[in-house]
Amino acid sequence: MKMKSKSMKVVVGLLLATLILSASSYAEDVEKYDVHDKGRKNPPVITPPKQVGQPPSDAIVLFDGSKDTLDSQWVSERKEGGNVPWKIENGYMEVTPKGGGIRTKKEFGNCQLHVEWRTPEDIDPKITDQKRCNSGVFLMDRYEVQVLDSYTDDNYKTNRTYADGQASALYGQHPPIVNACRKPGEWQIYDISFLKPLFDEDGKLIRKARITVMLNGVVVHNNLEIEGTTHHKRKASYQPHEKGHIRLQDHGNPIRFRNIWIRELPEQPYLIK
Ligand code: MG
């Protein structure tokens, strides 16, 4: 996709200039300060949560179980847009039949994202493969971390599907390192750290996106390079973009979500080569 206008080029150019300046200031910092230099500025103070999994003080709470957060932070992806039609009950929201996907109103880039999700307890055994409790968490509108029933033990009829489409896979690209899924009906937790891709003023990719994913406290992707936009049955590839929404997918299954929050993270220019 070509950059659409001169103004877009200017925006990207300015961003790159900022990044380069930041990169040089990082390099200058290394020169400027001695080891353990007491003149060096300490980072901002935030209040950590009392319990792991709860939002720290600098997080944006995207969904806390209330209709307030649902209406103020999310919109329907259906053509007519508007408020989210999903069911909301007992602190969670649930994909409703033909409700359509939803996305945040705000766009994000580099971030830390916490999402809890749950598949139904009793699932018809005849429903299998990608039809079995499918949803997904998308970063920047386009990079999907898969939601599916992939629980496995000796007493449970495992849902067979392709490896790069099971729960916590980076869909269509990379299976998780391990399968750390809980049983259907139990809440599962994604903690995601995401570094956005960078493009030059001509839209050429200069840094792939990177993602670290923990499922239920277990690292399943460790600083993984993302190959591009998630596609079905098609190799991923990049199209230039700046920021994007967090999206939750409606794949026709009643998946529940709760306790969603995000922290915007600064650029780390020393990663630019
Ligand atoms: Mg999906």
PDB file of C-alpha atoms and ligand atoms in Angstrom, residues 130 133-138 144-148 165 171 230 249-251, ligand 1:
ATOM      1  CA  GLN A 130     -11.598 -23.659  14.270  1.00  0.00           C
ATOM      2  CA  CYS A 133     -14.789 -21.447  20.770  1.00  0.00           C
ATOM      3  CA  ASN A 134     -12.998 -19.226  18.319  1.00  0.00           C
ATOM      4  CA  SER A 135     -12.311 -15.576  18.989  1.00  0.00           C
ATOM      5  CA  GLY A 136      -9.160 -13.499  18.969  1.00  0.00           C
ATOM      6  CA  VAL A 137      -7.347 -10.536  20.428  1.00  0.00           C
ATOM      7  CA  PHE A 138      -6.012  -8.247  17.715  1.00  0.00           C
ATOM      8  CA  GLU A 144      -4.163 -11.745  16.086  1.00  0.00           C
ATOM      9  CA  VAL A 145      -3.434 -13.755  19.197  1.00  0.00           C
ATOM     10  CA  GLN A 146      -5.849 -16.648  18.837  1.00  0.00           C
ATOM     11  CA  VAL A 147      -8.613 -17.569  21.275  1.00  0.00           C
ATOM     12  CA  LEU A 148      -9.877 -21.156  20.975  1.00  0.00           C
ATOM     13  CA  GLY A 165      -4.357 -21.708  14.856  1.00  0.00           C
ATOM     14  CA  TYR A 171      -2.614 -16.865  14.093  1.00  0.00           C
ATOM     15  CA  THR A 230      -2.866 -11.826  10.152  1.00  0.00           C
ATOM     16  CA  GLN A 249     -13.244 -11.059  17.322  1.00  0.00           C
ATOM     17  CA  ASP A 250     -16.762 -12.428  16.878  1.00  0.00           C
ATOM     18  CA  HIS A 251     -16.269 -15.838  15.265  1.00  0.00           C
TER      19      HIS A 251
HETATM   20 MG    MG B   1      -9.720 -16.219  15.929  1.00  0.00          MG
END
